[in-house]
Structures are given as structure tokens and as C-alpha cells.
Amino acid sequence: MPQMGELGFKTGHALPLIELDNADIYNDGNLILSGVNLKVKRGEFVYLIGKVGSGKSSIIRTLTAELPLVAGEGRVGDFDLRTIRKKQVPYLRRNLGVVFQDFQLLMDQTIMDNLMFVLRSTEWDDAQKMRERCTEVLKVVGMESKAHKMPHQLSGGEQQRVAIARAILNSPSVILADEPTGNLDAETANGIMDALFRIHQQYSPAVLMVTHNRSLIERYPARIMMCASGACTELTKDSAEQDKLQEVTDDIPDDFENINETENEGEPQENS
């Protein structure tokens, strides 16, 4: 398997792969976060936490150039988010591995065909090499035996593993994970985190992960950025800062799956 970033950004190892400098984050013309300062270097893992609607997903969408950056400075790898042109966006995203909460698999295609579709879309043209690559990434997440299955034949955790495999197909320098464990029970969520941290430790991409699960943060410690009250700041380890962590995250119990189904009824989805 190629080294993460081998085919990706040319950014030097000493420079951040993700950088926002005094950036204002807008969504649909509304200011969501102001003066955001965020740097994630190659090999760093950073959590992005906050309550629903606090702007976590808006930061992810800004980094993928889905939302324009209109104030402040921002860069992902070689791409300036202030000046990036529409025709450059696909090349930016080709160097990003994005993992979504809802998997976003093609439900009428097998797992292998889901992955092959991504490679065809990113200009791979050797069918044998494409299949070899798909098999390689499925092995990384322990799903090589499910390549012939349809998505509906897999559990939620298995579908998320496939989504992670899809995200690393093109050896990205940056992985953006937006609530990748949000729909999963605690045991399955731990398995997903094991897979993400194994990829992170072995291939050293820059990882930015949105979550509200305090148990995962405590079990898999890393840097923490918190979105609250229109700002995004880094949390330290002192007691006052840890109190803030408890205010904006949930302590997900082992029987989370059943509780989640009950408590999320009627709960608005984050759209900021």
C-alpha cells in the first residue's frame, strides 16, 4: 500500500496540511464562527467538538471548499481556500479522505464496485491495478472478505469501515471525519476508532475528526478544538478546560444504540 500522502500534497513535512488563520466561517450568508485559528500538521490527530449547530461541520465543509472562505486565510495542502477556483476543487478533494456519519455508499452497487467507482472518477484506468488497490484498502479495515456484498447486507459498523477504506483509496494526506461514529453503538464505535488510529499511526496523515463522544476522546486522546459561542479554541488539560469538554460532549454508555434511537427523535440535524 502506498504511503499516505505519497501521491498527495507537496507541502513540506514541517508545514501544516490544514491551516485556518483568523478565518470567519459562513454558512448560507450567516456568520457561524469568527477568527478561527486551526493548524494540523502531517501526522497529527485533532478532535473538533461542540454542540449541535456550533459550526463543526461548517469547518469541514470550508476545508473541502464546499463553503467559500470569504474572510481570513485558509489553506489545505497546496490549495489556498480564499483563491481556489471551481475547476481546482476536484483536485483538492482528490487529496482528501472524507468519512461521513451516514456512510454515503452506493446502495445498488457491491462494496468492490463502490470503491472501483471512486477510482474511475479519479482517473485510474488500469482495471487490474484498481482491483488490487481496492483489495488493499479493504484489508486495512478488515473487510476484504465482504467485497462481493451489497451495502444493505452489512452492519452499520461494517459500512463505516468500507467508508474509511473508500476515503484512503487515493492515499490522502488529510483525512476529514465528520461524526464517523455518530450512528454506531459503543463497541462498534471503538472498532471504527481502532481502524482510524491504526491508519493514522501507520501512514501519518493529518486527521481532523468531528465528534461529541467524550468516551472516545478519553479512550483515544489527542488534541481538541472546541466550537462554542461563535469561536473555535483549543482545549488544554487544566480542570477548567476539562469542564468545558463535559459541557459540549456526551458520555456515551455501552447501551448507546437504544438510547440514541430514543433521544434523537425530533432532534434537529447540524446544518452549520
Short mmCIF file of N, CA and C in Angstrom, two decimals, residues 104-224:
data_model
loop_
_atom_site.label_atom_id
_atom_site.label_comp_id
_atom_site.label_asym_id
_atom_site.label_seq_id
_atom_site.Cartn_x
_atom_site.Cartn_y
_atom_site.Cartn_z
N GLN A 104 -22.75 7.13 3.06
CA GLN A 104 -22.88 7.59 1.68
C GLN A 104 -22.32 6.57 0.68
N LEU A 105 -22.68 5.32 0.87
CA LEU A 105 -22.35 4.27 -0.09
C LEU A 105 -23.41 4.21 -1.18
N LEU A 106 -23.04 3.70 -2.35
CA LEU A 106 -23.99 3.47 -3.42
C LEU A 106 -24.71 2.16 -3.12
N MET A 107 -25.98 2.23 -2.79
CA MET A 107 -26.69 1.07 -2.27
C MET A 107 -27.00 0.02 -3.32
N ASP A 108 -26.92 0.38 -4.60
CA ASP A 108 -27.20 -0.58 -5.66
C ASP A 108 -25.92 -1.17 -6.26
N GLN A 109 -24.78 -0.94 -5.60
CA GLN A 109 -23.50 -1.44 -6.07
C GLN A 109 -22.85 -2.29 -4.98
N THR A 110 -22.09 -3.30 -5.39
CA THR A 110 -21.35 -4.08 -4.41
C THR A 110 -20.27 -3.22 -3.75
N ILE A 111 -19.69 -3.73 -2.68
CA ILE A 111 -18.62 -2.99 -2.00
C ILE A 111 -17.45 -2.75 -2.95
N MET A 112 -17.06 -3.77 -3.70
CA MET A 112 -15.97 -3.60 -4.67
C MET A 112 -16.33 -2.54 -5.69
N ASP A 113 -17.56 -2.57 -6.20
CA ASP A 113 -17.97 -1.60 -7.21
C ASP A 113 -18.04 -0.19 -6.63
N ASN A 114 -18.40 -0.06 -5.35
CA ASN A 114 -18.37 1.26 -4.71
C ASN A 114 -16.96 1.84 -4.76
N LEU A 115 -15.97 1.03 -4.46
CA LEU A 115 -14.59 1.51 -4.44
C LEU A 115 -14.08 1.73 -5.86
N MET A 116 -14.43 0.83 -6.77
CA MET A 116 -14.00 0.99 -8.17
C MET A 116 -14.55 2.29 -8.76
N PHE A 117 -15.77 2.65 -8.37
CA PHE A 117 -16.38 3.88 -8.86
C PHE A 117 -15.53 5.09 -8.51
N VAL A 118 -15.01 5.12 -7.27
CA VAL A 118 -14.16 6.23 -6.84
C VAL A 118 -12.89 6.30 -7.68
N LEU A 119 -12.27 5.16 -7.91
CA LEU A 119 -11.03 5.16 -8.68
C LEU A 119 -11.26 5.59 -10.13
N ARG A 120 -12.36 5.12 -10.73
CA ARG A 120 -12.67 5.56 -12.10
C ARG A 120 -12.90 7.06 -12.14
N SER A 121 -13.51 7.59 -11.07
CA SER A 121 -13.80 9.03 -11.01
C SER A 121 -12.56 9.87 -10.81
N THR A 122 -11.48 9.24 -10.36
CA THR A 122 -10.23 9.96 -10.13
C THR A 122 -9.14 9.52 -11.11
N GLU A 123 -9.61 9.08 -12.29
CA GLU A 123 -8.76 8.89 -13.47
C GLU A 123 -7.84 7.68 -13.40
N TRP A 124 -8.16 6.69 -12.57
CA TRP A 124 -7.48 5.40 -12.68
C TRP A 124 -8.04 4.70 -13.91
N ASP A 125 -7.20 3.97 -14.65
CA ASP A 125 -7.70 3.33 -15.87
C ASP A 125 -7.21 1.89 -16.06
N ASP A 126 -6.43 1.39 -15.13
CA ASP A 126 -5.96 0.00 -15.23
C ASP A 126 -6.82 -0.85 -14.29
N ALA A 127 -7.69 -1.67 -14.87
CA ALA A 127 -8.68 -2.41 -14.09
C ALA A 127 -8.02 -3.34 -13.08
N GLN A 128 -6.92 -3.97 -13.45
CA GLN A 128 -6.26 -4.88 -12.52
C GLN A 128 -5.68 -4.12 -11.33
N LYS A 129 -5.01 -3.01 -11.61
CA LYS A 129 -4.44 -2.22 -10.52
C LYS A 129 -5.54 -1.62 -9.64
N MET A 130 -6.66 -1.29 -10.26
CA MET A 130 -7.78 -0.74 -9.49
C MET A 130 -8.32 -1.78 -8.51
N ARG A 131 -8.49 -3.01 -8.98
CA ARG A 131 -8.99 -4.07 -8.09
C ARG A 131 -7.97 -4.39 -7.00
N GLU A 132 -6.71 -4.37 -7.35
CA GLU A 132 -5.67 -4.61 -6.35
C GLU A 132 -5.70 -3.54 -5.28
N ARG A 133 -5.89 -2.30 -5.71
CA ARG A 133 -5.93 -1.19 -4.75
C ARG A 133 -7.15 -1.31 -3.83
N CYS A 134 -8.28 -1.65 -4.40
CA CYS A 134 -9.49 -1.81 -3.60
C CYS A 134 -9.32 -2.92 -2.56
N THR A 135 -8.70 -4.01 -2.98
CA THR A 135 -8.47 -5.11 -2.05
C THR A 135 -7.52 -4.69 -0.94
N GLU A 136 -6.50 -3.89 -1.28
CA GLU A 136 -5.53 -3.41 -0.28
C GLU A 136 -6.22 -2.60 0.81
N VAL A 137 -7.07 -1.65 0.41
CA VAL A 137 -7.68 -0.79 1.42
C VAL A 137 -8.74 -1.55 2.22
N LEU A 138 -9.40 -2.50 1.61
CA LEU A 138 -10.35 -3.32 2.37
C LEU A 138 -9.63 -4.16 3.42
N LYS A 139 -8.43 -4.61 3.10
CA LYS A 139 -7.64 -5.36 4.09
C LYS A 139 -7.26 -4.47 5.26
N VAL A 140 -6.96 -3.21 5.00
CA VAL A 140 -6.57 -2.29 6.07
C VAL A 140 -7.67 -2.19 7.12
N VAL A 141 -8.94 -2.24 6.70
CA VAL A 141 -10.06 -2.09 7.64
C VAL A 141 -10.73 -3.43 7.95
N GLY A 142 -10.10 -4.53 7.54
CA GLY A 142 -10.62 -5.85 7.86
C GLY A 142 -11.88 -6.23 7.13
N MET A 143 -12.07 -5.74 5.91
CA MET A 143 -13.30 -6.01 5.17
C MET A 143 -13.06 -6.69 3.83
N GLU A 144 -11.88 -7.29 3.64
CA GLU A 144 -11.57 -7.88 2.34
C GLU A 144 -12.50 -9.02 1.97
N SER A 145 -13.07 -9.71 2.96
CA SER A 145 -13.95 -10.84 2.68
C SER A 145 -15.36 -10.39 2.30
N LYS A 146 -15.66 -9.09 2.39
CA LYS A 146 -17.00 -8.58 2.11
C LYS A 146 -17.08 -7.82 0.80
N ALA A 147 -16.06 -7.95 -0.04
CA ALA A 147 -16.01 -7.15 -1.27
C ALA A 147 -17.18 -7.43 -2.20
N HIS A 148 -17.72 -8.66 -2.16
CA HIS A 148 -18.81 -9.04 -3.07
C HIS A 148 -20.18 -8.70 -2.51
N LYS A 149 -20.25 -8.23 -1.26
CA LYS A 149 -21.53 -7.96 -0.61
C LYS A 149 -22.12 -6.63 -1.08
N MET A 150 -23.44 -6.51 -0.92
CA MET A 150 -24.12 -5.24 -1.14
C MET A 150 -24.15 -4.48 0.20
N PRO A 151 -24.19 -3.16 0.17
CA PRO A 151 -24.18 -2.40 1.42
C PRO A 151 -25.26 -2.81 2.42
N HIS A 152 -26.47 -3.12 1.93
CA HIS A 152 -27.55 -3.46 2.85
C HIS A 152 -27.31 -4.79 3.55
N GLN A 153 -26.36 -5.57 3.08
CA GLN A 153 -26.03 -6.84 3.72
C GLN A 153 -25.01 -6.67 4.86
N LEU A 154 -24.53 -5.46 5.05
CA LEU A 154 -23.53 -5.18 6.07
C LEU A 154 -24.15 -4.45 7.25
N SER A 155 -23.55 -4.60 8.42
CA SER A 155 -23.96 -3.83 9.59
C SER A 155 -23.50 -2.38 9.42
N GLY A 156 -23.99 -1.52 10.32
CA GLY A 156 -23.57 -0.12 10.27
C GLY A 156 -22.08 0.03 10.45
N GLY A 157 -21.50 -0.73 11.38
CA GLY A 157 -20.07 -0.66 11.60
C GLY A 157 -19.28 -1.12 10.39
N GLU A 158 -19.77 -2.17 9.72
CA GLU A 158 -19.08 -2.67 8.53
C GLU A 158 -19.18 -1.65 7.39
N GLN A 159 -20.34 -1.02 7.25
CA GLN A 159 -20.47 0.02 6.22
C GLN A 159 -19.52 1.18 6.49
N GLN A 160 -19.34 1.53 7.75
CA GLN A 160 -18.42 2.63 8.06
C GLN A 160 -16.98 2.23 7.79
N ARG A 161 -16.64 0.97 8.02
CA ARG A 161 -15.29 0.50 7.67
C ARG A 161 -15.06 0.62 6.17
N VAL A 162 -16.08 0.28 5.39
CA VAL A 162 -15.97 0.43 3.94
C VAL A 162 -15.80 1.90 3.59
N ALA A 163 -16.53 2.78 4.27
CA ALA A 163 -16.41 4.21 4.01
C ALA A 163 -15.00 4.71 4.31
N ILE A 164 -14.38 4.17 5.34
CA ILE A 164 -12.99 4.53 5.65
C ILE A 164 -12.06 4.02 4.56
N ALA A 165 -12.29 2.77 4.13
CA ALA A 165 -11.48 2.22 3.03
C ALA A 165 -11.60 3.09 1.79
N ARG A 166 -12.82 3.52 1.48
CA ARG A 166 -13.04 4.41 0.33
C ARG A 166 -12.26 5.71 0.49
N ALA A 167 -12.23 6.24 1.73
CA ALA A 167 -11.57 7.52 1.98
C ALA A 167 -10.07 7.46 1.76
N ILE A 168 -9.45 6.29 1.93
CA ILE A 168 -7.99 6.21 1.80
C ILE A 168 -7.54 5.62 0.47
N LEU A 169 -8.47 5.45 -0.46
CA LEU A 169 -8.12 4.84 -1.76
C LEU A 169 -6.99 5.56 -2.46
N ASN A 170 -7.04 6.89 -2.45
CA ASN A 170 -6.04 7.68 -3.18
C ASN A 170 -4.92 8.18 -2.28
N SER A 171 -4.65 7.44 -1.20
CA SER A 171 -3.55 7.76 -0.28
C SER A 171 -3.55 9.23 0.13
N PRO A 172 -4.63 9.68 0.77
CA PRO A 172 -4.75 11.11 1.07
C PRO A 172 -3.77 11.58 2.13
N SER A 173 -3.37 12.82 2.01
CA SER A 173 -2.53 13.45 3.03
C SER A 173 -3.36 13.89 4.22
N VAL A 174 -4.67 14.11 3.98
CA VAL A 174 -5.57 14.64 5.00
C VAL A 174 -6.81 13.76 5.07
N ILE A 175 -7.23 13.40 6.28
CA ILE A 175 -8.50 12.71 6.49
C ILE A 175 -9.40 13.60 7.32
N LEU A 176 -10.61 13.86 6.80
CA LEU A 176 -11.63 14.63 7.50
C LEU A 176 -12.77 13.68 7.83
N ALA A 177 -13.04 13.49 9.11
CA ALA A 177 -14.07 12.55 9.55
C ALA A 177 -15.15 13.31 10.30
N ASP A 178 -16.35 13.37 9.72
CA ASP A 178 -17.46 14.14 10.30
C ASP A 178 -18.40 13.20 11.04
N GLU A 179 -18.25 13.10 12.36
CA GLU A 179 -19.05 12.23 13.22
C GLU A 179 -19.07 10.79 12.69
N PRO A 180 -17.93 10.16 12.45
CA PRO A 180 -17.92 8.82 11.85
C PRO A 180 -18.50 7.74 12.74
N THR A 181 -18.64 8.00 14.03
CA THR A 181 -19.21 7.00 14.95
C THR A 181 -20.58 7.41 15.46
N GLY A 182 -21.15 8.47 14.90
CA GLY A 182 -22.37 9.05 15.45
C GLY A 182 -23.57 8.13 15.44
N ASN A 183 -23.65 7.22 14.48
CA ASN A 183 -24.81 6.32 14.38
C ASN A 183 -24.52 4.92 14.89
N LEU A 184 -23.43 4.76 15.61
CA LEU A 184 -22.98 3.41 15.98
C LEU A 184 -23.02 3.20 17.49
N ASP A 185 -23.22 1.95 17.91
CA ASP A 185 -23.16 1.63 19.33
C ASP A 185 -21.72 1.72 19.81
N ALA A 186 -21.52 1.69 21.13
CA ALA A 186 -20.21 1.96 21.71
C ALA A 186 -19.15 0.96 21.25
N GLU A 187 -19.48 -0.32 21.24
CA GLU A 187 -18.48 -1.32 20.85
C GLU A 187 -18.06 -1.14 19.40
N THR A 188 -19.04 -0.90 18.52
CA THR A 188 -18.73 -0.70 17.11
C THR A 188 -17.94 0.59 16.90
N ALA A 189 -18.31 1.63 17.66
CA ALA A 189 -17.58 2.91 17.56
C ALA A 189 -16.12 2.72 17.94
N ASN A 190 -15.84 1.92 18.97
CA ASN A 190 -14.46 1.66 19.35
C ASN A 190 -13.70 0.96 18.22
N GLY A 191 -14.38 0.05 17.53
CA GLY A 191 -13.74 -0.63 16.40
C GLY A 191 -13.39 0.33 15.27
N ILE A 192 -14.29 1.29 15.02
CA ILE A 192 -14.02 2.29 13.99
C ILE A 192 -12.84 3.16 14.39
N MET A 193 -12.78 3.54 15.67
CA MET A 193 -11.67 4.35 16.15
C MET A 193 -10.36 3.57 16.07
N ASP A 194 -10.41 2.29 16.38
CA ASP A 194 -9.20 1.46 16.24
C ASP A 194 -8.69 1.52 14.81
N ALA A 195 -9.61 1.41 13.84
CA ALA A 195 -9.22 1.45 12.43
C ALA A 195 -8.62 2.80 12.06
N LEU A 196 -9.26 3.89 12.50
CA LEU A 196 -8.75 5.23 12.18
C LEU A 196 -7.38 5.47 12.80
N PHE A 197 -7.21 5.09 14.05
CA PHE A 197 -5.92 5.31 14.71
C PHE A 197 -4.84 4.40 14.12
N ARG A 198 -5.21 3.20 13.68
CA ARG A 198 -4.23 2.33 13.04
C ARG A 198 -3.73 2.96 11.73
N ILE A 199 -4.66 3.50 10.95
CA ILE A 199 -4.29 4.20 9.72
C ILE A 199 -3.43 5.42 10.03
N HIS A 200 -3.83 6.16 11.05
CA HIS A 200 -3.09 7.36 11.44
C HIS A 200 -1.67 7.03 11.88
N GLN A 201 -1.53 6.00 12.69
CA GLN A 201 -0.21 5.64 13.20
C GLN A 201 0.69 5.05 12.12
N GLN A 202 0.09 4.31 11.18
CA GLN A 202 0.89 3.64 10.17
C GLN A 202 1.29 4.54 9.01
N TYR A 203 0.38 5.46 8.62
CA TYR A 203 0.61 6.24 7.41
C TYR A 203 0.75 7.74 7.64
N SER A 204 0.47 8.21 8.86
CA SER A 204 0.72 9.60 9.27
C SER A 204 0.00 10.67 8.45
N PRO A 205 -1.26 10.49 8.10
CA PRO A 205 -1.98 11.63 7.52
C PRO A 205 -2.32 12.62 8.62
N ALA A 206 -2.70 13.82 8.24
CA ALA A 206 -3.31 14.76 9.18
C ALA A 206 -4.78 14.38 9.29
N VAL A 207 -5.28 14.21 10.53
CA VAL A 207 -6.66 13.79 10.74
C VAL A 207 -7.39 14.84 11.56
N LEU A 208 -8.55 15.28 11.06
CA LEU A 208 -9.44 16.17 11.80
C LEU A 208 -10.78 15.46 11.91
N MET A 209 -11.20 15.16 13.15
CA MET A 209 -12.41 14.36 13.37
C MET A 209 -13.41 15.12 14.23
N VAL A 210 -14.62 15.27 13.70
CA VAL A 210 -15.73 15.85 14.44
C VAL A 210 -16.37 14.76 15.30
N THR A 211 -16.60 15.07 16.58
CA THR A 211 -17.28 14.12 17.46
C THR A 211 -17.90 14.85 18.63
N HIS A 212 -18.88 14.19 19.26
CA HIS A 212 -19.43 14.68 20.52
C HIS A 212 -19.31 13.61 21.60
N ASN A 213 -18.57 12.55 21.31
CA ASN A 213 -18.49 11.38 22.19
C ASN A 213 -17.29 11.51 23.13
N ARG A 214 -17.55 11.88 24.37
CA ARG A 214 -16.48 12.09 25.34
C ARG A 214 -15.74 10.79 25.67
N SER A 215 -16.45 9.68 25.69
CA SER A 215 -15.80 8.40 25.99
C SER A 215 -14.72 8.07 24.97
N LEU A 216 -15.00 8.35 23.70
CA LEU A 216 -13.99 8.09 22.66
C LEU A 216 -12.79 9.01 22.83
N ILE A 217 -13.05 10.27 23.14
CA ILE A 217 -11.95 11.22 23.32
C ILE A 217 -11.05 10.79 24.47
N GLU A 218 -11.65 10.28 25.54
CA GLU A 218 -10.87 9.84 26.70
C GLU A 218 -10.12 8.55 26.39
N ARG A 219 -10.70 7.68 25.60
CA ARG A 219 -10.06 6.40 25.28
C ARG A 219 -8.97 6.57 24.22
N TYR A 220 -9.17 7.52 23.31
CA TYR A 220 -8.20 7.77 22.23
C TYR A 220 -7.78 9.24 22.31
N PRO A 221 -6.94 9.61 23.25
CA PRO A 221 -6.62 11.03 23.47
C PRO A 221 -5.86 11.65 22.31
N ALA A 222 -6.16 12.92 22.07
CA ALA A 222 -5.49 13.70 21.02
C ALA A 222 -5.81 15.17 21.29
N ARG A 223 -5.25 16.05 20.47
CA ARG A 223 -5.57 17.47 20.58
C ARG A 223 -7.06 17.68 20.39
N ILE A 224 -7.59 18.74 21.06
CA ILE A 224 -9.03 19.02 21.00
C ILE A 224 -9.24 20.49 20.66
#
